[in-house]
PDB file of C-alpha atoms in Angstrom:
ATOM      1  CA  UNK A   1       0.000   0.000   0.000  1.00  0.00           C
ATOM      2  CA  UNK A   2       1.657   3.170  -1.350  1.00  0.00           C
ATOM      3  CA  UNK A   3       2.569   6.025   1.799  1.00  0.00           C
ATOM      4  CA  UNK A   4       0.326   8.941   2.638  1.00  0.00           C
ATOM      5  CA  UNK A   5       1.953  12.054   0.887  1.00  0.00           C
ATOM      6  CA  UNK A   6       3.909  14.360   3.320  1.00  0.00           C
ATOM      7  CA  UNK A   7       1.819  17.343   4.335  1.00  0.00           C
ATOM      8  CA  UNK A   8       3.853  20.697   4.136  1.00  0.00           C
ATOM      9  CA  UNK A   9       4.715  21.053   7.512  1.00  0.00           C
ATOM     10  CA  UNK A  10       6.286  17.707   7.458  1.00  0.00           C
ATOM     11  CA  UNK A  11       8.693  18.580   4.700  1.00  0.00           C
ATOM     12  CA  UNK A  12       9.342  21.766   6.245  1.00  0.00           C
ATOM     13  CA  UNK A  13      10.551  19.527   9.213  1.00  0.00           C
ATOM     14  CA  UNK A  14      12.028  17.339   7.725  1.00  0.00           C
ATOM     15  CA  UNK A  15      14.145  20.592   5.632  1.00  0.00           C
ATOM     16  CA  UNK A  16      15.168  21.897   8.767  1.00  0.00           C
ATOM     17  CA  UNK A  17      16.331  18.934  10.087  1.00  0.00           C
ATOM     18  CA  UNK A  18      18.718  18.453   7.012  1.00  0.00           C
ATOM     19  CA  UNK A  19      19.978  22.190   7.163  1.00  0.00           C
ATOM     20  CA  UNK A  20      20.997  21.373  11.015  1.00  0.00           C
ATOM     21  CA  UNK A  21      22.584  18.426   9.955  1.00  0.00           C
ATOM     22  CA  UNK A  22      24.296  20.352   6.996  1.00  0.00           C
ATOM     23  CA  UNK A  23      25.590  22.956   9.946  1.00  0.00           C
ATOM     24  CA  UNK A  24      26.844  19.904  11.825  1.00  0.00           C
ATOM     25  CA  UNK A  25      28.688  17.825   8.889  1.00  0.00           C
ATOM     26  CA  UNK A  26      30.466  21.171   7.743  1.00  0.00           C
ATOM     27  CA  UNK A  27      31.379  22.106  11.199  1.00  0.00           C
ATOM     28  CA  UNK A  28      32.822  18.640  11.903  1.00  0.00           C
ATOM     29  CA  UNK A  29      34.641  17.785   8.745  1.00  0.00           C
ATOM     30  CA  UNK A  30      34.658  21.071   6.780  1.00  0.00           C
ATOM     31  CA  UNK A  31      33.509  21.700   3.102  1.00  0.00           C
ATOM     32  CA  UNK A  32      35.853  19.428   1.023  1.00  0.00           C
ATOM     33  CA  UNK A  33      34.147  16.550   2.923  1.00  0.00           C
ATOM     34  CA  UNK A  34      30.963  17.201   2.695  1.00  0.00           C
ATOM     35  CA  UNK A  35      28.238  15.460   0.471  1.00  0.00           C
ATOM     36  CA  UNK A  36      24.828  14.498  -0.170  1.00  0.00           C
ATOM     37  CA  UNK A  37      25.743  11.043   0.487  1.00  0.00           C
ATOM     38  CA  UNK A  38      26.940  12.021   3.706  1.00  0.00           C
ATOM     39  CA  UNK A  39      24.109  14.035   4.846  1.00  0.00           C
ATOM     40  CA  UNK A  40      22.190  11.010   3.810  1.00  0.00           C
ATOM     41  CA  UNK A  41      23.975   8.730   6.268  1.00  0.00           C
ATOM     42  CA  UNK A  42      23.704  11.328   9.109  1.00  0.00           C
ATOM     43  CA  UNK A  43      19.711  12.127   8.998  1.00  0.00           C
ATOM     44  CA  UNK A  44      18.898   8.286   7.826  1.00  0.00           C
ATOM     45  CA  UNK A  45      17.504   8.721   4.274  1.00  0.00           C
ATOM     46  CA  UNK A  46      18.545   7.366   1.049  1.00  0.00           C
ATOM     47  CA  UNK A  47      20.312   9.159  -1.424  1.00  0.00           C
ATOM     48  CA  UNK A  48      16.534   9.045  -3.830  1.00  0.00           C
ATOM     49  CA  UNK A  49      15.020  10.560  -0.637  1.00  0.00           C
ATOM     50  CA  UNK A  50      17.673  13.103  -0.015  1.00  0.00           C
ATOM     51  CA  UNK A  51      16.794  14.747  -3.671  1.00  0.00           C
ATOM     52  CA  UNK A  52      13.406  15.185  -3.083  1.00  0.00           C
ATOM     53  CA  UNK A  53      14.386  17.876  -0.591  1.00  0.00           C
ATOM     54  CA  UNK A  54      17.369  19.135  -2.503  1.00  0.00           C
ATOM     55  CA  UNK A  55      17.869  18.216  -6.085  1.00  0.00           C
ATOM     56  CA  UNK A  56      21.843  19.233  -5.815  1.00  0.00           C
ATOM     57  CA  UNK A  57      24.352  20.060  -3.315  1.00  0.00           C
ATOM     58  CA  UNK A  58      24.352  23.304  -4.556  1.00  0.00           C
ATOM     59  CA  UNK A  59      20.636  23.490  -3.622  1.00  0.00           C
ATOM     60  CA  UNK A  60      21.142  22.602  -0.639  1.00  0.00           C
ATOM     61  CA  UNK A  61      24.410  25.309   0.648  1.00  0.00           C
ATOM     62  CA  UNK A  62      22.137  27.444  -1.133  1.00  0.00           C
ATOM     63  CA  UNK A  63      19.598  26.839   0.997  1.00  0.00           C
ATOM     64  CA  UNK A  64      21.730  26.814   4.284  1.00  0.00           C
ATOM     65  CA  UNK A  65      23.306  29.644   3.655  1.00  0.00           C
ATOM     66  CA  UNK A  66      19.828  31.776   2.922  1.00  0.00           C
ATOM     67  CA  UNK A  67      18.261  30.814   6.077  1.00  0.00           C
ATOM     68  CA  UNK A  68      20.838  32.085   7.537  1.00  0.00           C
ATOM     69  CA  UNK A  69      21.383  35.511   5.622  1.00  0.00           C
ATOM     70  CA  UNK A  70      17.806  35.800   6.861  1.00  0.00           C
ATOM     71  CA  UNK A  71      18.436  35.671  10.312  1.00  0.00           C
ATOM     72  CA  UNK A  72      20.920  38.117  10.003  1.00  0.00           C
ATOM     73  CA  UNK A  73      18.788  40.243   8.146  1.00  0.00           C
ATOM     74  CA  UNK A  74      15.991  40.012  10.671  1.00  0.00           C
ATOM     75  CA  UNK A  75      18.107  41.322  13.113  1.00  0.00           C
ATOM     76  CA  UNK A  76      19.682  44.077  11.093  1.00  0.00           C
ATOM     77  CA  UNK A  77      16.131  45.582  10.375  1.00  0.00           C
ATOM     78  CA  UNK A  78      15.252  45.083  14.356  1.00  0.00           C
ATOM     79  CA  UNK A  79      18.553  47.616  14.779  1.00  0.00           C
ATOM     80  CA  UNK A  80      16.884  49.573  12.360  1.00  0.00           C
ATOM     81  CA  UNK A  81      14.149  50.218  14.147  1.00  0.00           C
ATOM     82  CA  UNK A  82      14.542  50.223  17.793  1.00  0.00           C
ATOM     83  CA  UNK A  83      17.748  52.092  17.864  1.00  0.00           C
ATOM     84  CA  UNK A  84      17.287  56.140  17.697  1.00  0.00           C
ATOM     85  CA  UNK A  85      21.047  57.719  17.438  1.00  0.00           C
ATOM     86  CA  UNK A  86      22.170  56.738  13.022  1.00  0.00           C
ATOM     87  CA  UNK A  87      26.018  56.153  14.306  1.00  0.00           C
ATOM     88  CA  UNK A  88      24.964  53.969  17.196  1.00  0.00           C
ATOM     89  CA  UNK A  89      22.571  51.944  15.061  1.00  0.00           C
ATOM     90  CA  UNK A  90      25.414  51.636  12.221  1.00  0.00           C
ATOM     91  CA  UNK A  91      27.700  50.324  15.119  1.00  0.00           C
ATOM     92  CA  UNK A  92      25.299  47.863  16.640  1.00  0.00           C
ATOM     93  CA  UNK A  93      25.023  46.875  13.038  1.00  0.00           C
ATOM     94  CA  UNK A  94      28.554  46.109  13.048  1.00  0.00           C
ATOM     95  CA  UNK A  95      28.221  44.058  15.886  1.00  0.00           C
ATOM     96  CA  UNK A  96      25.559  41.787  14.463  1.00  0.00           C
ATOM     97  CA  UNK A  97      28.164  41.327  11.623  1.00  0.00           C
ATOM     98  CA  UNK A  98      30.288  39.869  13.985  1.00  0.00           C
ATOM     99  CA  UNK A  99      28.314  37.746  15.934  1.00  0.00           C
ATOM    100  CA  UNK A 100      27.231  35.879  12.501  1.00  0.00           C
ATOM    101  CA  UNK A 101      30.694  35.423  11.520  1.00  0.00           C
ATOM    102  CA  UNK A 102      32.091  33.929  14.947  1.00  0.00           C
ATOM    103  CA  UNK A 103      28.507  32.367  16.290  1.00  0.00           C
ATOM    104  CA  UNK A 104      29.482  29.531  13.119  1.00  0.00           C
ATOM    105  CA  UNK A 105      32.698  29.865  11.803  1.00  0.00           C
ATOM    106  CA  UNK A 106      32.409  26.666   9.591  1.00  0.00           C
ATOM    107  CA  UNK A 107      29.203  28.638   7.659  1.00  0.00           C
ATOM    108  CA  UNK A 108      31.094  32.038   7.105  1.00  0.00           C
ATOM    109  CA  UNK A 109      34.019  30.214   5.843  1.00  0.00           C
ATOM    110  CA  UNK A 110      31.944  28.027   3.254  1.00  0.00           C
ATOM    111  CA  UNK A 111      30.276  31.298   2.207  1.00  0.00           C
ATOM    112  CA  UNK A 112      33.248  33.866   1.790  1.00  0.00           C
ATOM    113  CA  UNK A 113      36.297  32.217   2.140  1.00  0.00           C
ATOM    114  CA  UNK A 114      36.054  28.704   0.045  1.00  0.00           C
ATOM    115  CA  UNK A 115      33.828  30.335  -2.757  1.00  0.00           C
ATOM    116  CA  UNK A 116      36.475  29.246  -5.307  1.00  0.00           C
ATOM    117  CA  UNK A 117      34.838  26.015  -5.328  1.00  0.00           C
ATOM    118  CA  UNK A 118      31.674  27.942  -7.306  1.00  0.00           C
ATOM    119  CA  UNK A 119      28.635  27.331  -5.414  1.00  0.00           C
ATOM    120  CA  UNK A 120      28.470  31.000  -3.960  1.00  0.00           C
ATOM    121  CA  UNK A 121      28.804  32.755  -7.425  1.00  0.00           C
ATOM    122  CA  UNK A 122      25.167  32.890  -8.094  1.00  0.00           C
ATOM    123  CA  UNK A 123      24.252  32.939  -4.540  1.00  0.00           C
ATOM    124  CA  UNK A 124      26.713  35.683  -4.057  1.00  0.00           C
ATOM    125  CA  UNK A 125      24.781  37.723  -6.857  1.00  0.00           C
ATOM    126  CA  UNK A 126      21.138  36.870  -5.167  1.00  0.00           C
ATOM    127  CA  UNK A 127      18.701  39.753  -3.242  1.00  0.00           C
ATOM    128  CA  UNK A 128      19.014  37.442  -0.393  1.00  0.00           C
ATOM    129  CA  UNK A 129      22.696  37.907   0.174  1.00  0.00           C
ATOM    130  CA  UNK A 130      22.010  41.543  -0.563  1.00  0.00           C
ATOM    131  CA  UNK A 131      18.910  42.112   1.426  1.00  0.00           C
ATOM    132  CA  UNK A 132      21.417  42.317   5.119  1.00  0.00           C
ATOM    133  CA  UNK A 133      23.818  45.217   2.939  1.00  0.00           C
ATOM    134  CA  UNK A 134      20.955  47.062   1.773  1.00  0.00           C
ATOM    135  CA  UNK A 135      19.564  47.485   5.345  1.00  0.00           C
ATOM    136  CA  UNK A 136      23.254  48.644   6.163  1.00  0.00           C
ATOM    137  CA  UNK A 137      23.367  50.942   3.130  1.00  0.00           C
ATOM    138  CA  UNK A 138      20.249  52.964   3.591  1.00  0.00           C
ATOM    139  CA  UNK A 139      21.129  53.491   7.470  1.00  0.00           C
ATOM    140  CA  UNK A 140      24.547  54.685   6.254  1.00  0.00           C
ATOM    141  CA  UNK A 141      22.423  57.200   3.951  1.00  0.00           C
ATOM    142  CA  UNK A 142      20.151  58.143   6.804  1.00  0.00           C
ATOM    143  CA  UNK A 143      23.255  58.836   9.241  1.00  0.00           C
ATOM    144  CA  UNK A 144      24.795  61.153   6.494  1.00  0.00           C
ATOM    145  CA  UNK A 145      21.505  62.748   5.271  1.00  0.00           C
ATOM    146  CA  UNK A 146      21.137  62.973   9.316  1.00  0.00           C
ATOM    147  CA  UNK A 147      24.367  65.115   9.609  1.00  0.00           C
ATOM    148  CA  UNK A 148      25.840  62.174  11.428  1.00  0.00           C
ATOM    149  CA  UNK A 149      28.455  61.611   9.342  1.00  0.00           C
ATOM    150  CA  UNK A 150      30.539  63.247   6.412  1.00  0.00           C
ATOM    151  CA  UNK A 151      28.728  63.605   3.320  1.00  0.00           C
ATOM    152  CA  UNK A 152      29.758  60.446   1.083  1.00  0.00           C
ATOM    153  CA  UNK A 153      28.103  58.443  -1.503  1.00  0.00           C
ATOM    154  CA  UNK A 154      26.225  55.784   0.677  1.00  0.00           C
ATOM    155  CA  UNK A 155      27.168  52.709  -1.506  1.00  0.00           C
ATOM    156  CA  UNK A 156      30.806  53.690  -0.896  1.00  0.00           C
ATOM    157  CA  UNK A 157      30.365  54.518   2.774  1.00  0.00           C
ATOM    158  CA  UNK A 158      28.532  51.381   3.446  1.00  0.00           C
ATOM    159  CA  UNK A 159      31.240  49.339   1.525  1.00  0.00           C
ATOM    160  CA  UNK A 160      33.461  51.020   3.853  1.00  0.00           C
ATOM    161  CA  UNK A 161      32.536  49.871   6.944  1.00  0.00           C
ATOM    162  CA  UNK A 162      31.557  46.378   6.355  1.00  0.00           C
ATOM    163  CA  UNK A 163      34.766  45.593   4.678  1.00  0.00           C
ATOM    164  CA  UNK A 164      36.562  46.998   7.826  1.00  0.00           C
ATOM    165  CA  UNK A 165      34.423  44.226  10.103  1.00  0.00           C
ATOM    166  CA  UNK A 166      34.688  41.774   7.410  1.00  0.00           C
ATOM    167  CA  UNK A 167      38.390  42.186   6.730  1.00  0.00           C
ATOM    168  CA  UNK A 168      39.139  41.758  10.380  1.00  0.00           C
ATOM    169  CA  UNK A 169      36.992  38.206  10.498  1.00  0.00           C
ATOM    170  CA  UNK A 170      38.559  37.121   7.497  1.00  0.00           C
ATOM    171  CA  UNK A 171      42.227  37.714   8.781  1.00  0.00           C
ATOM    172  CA  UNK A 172      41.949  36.331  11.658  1.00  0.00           C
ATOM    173  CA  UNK A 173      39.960  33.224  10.127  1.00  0.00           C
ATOM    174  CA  UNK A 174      42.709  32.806   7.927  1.00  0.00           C
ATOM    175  CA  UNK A 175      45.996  33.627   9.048  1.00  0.00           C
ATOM    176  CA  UNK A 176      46.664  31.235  12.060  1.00  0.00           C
ATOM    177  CA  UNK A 177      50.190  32.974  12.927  1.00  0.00           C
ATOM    178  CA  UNK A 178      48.951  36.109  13.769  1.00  0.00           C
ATOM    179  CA  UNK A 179      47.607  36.127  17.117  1.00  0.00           C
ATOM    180  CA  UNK A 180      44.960  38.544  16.735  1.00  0.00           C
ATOM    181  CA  UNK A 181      43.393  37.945  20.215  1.00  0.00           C
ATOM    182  CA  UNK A 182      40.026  39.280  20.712  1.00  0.00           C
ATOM    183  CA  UNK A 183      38.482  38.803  17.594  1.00  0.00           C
ATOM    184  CA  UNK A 184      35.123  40.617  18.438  1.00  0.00           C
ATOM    185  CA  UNK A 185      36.749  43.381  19.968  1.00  0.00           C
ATOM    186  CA  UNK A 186      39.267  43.786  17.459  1.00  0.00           C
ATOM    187  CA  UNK A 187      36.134  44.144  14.614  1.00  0.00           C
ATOM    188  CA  UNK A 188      34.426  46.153  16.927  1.00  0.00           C
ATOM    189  CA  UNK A 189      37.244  48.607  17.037  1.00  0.00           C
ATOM    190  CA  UNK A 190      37.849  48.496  13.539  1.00  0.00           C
ATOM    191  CA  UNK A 191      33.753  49.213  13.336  1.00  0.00           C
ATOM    192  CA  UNK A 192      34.317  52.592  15.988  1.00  0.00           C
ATOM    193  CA  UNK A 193      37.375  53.884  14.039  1.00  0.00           C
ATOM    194  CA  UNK A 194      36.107  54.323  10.668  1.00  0.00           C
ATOM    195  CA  UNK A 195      32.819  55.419  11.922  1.00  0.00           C
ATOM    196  CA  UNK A 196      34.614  57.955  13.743  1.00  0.00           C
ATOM    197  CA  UNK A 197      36.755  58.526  10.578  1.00  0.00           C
ATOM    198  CA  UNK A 198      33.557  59.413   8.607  1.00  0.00           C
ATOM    199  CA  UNK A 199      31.980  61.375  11.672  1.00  0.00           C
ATOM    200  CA  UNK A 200      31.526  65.390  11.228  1.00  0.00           C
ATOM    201  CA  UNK A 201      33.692  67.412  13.270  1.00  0.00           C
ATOM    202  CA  UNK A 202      31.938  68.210  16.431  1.00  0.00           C
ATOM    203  CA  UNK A 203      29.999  64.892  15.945  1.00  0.00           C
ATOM    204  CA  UNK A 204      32.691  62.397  16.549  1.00  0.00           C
ATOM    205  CA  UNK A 205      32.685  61.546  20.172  1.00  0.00           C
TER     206      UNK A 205
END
């Protein structure tokens, strides 16, 4: 007798149980060991069931990685809104940043630091990987239109500060010899200096 189709909250189960396992397996044994036929051996399905989920690896980093761009983004726009003073919010912003990158290090190194291996290129391209910037690029144009800060073309500002954060993380992801100690403080530094770099005069205490 054939099985009952899956209702849609099942599969959406069933989804998030194979993006925590897809956390896990990276975590454990990185990228380069990582595959569907793994994944299939940790959550007990076949490979045939596996593909019903995700028809492709790519699918599925795809997928893992956009759930959690979203979270990020989520908490971005909550910044946005609950915090009143444009530097402060563009700092706290910073911060968030941060906590992404070092809450899982195995994810942020699969999306921006192994991405020669081609499955971020269109990902890397998509509104969802874009939707966390653009939160941080219209602050940045509120905090200059605001007086906040120097009068700069927001893009460029934005730009700015995230690749200060970002540069930090990926440093000290990727250079083992370099003690670089606090890494959260260190990007939070880097986060207050160029803010205060861009601040107007009177404005940058």
């Amino acid at each position: 007798m054939p099985s009952s189709p899956l209702s849609e909250e099942d599969l959406d189960a069933t989804r998030a149980r194979l993006l925590a396992a897809t956390a896990k397996l990276v975590a454990e044994s990185g990228y380069a060991a990582f595959s569907m036929r793994q994944l299939a051996r940790e959550v007990g399905l076949t490979a045939g069931a596996l593909y019903r989920y995700f028809p492709t690896k790519h699918a599925l980093l795809v997928a893992y990685w956009s759930e959690s761009i979203g979270v990020l983004h989520a908490e971005l726009s909550q910044i946005a809104g609950e915090v009143a003073d444009p530097r402060e919010r563009l700092l706290r912003m910073a911060r968030a940043y941060t906590r992404f990158a070092l809450q899982d290090r195995p994810r942020f190194r699969t999306m921006f630091l192994e991405s020669d291996h081609g499955e971020l290129g269109e990902f890397g391209r998509s509104e969802t990987l874009l939707a966390p910037y653009n939160v941080i690029r219209s602050q940045m144009e509120a905090a200059i239109e605001a007086g906040a800060l120097k009068p700069m073309p927001p893009d460029i500002a934005a730009q700015i500060l995230w690749a200060s954060v970002h540069g930090v993380l990926t440093l000290a992801a990727n250079v083992e010899p370099m003690d670089f100690g606090d890494v959260a403080h260190l990007a939070d530094l880097a986060a207050q200096t160029t803010l205060a770099g861009r601040a107007k005069r009177g404005n940058s205490e």
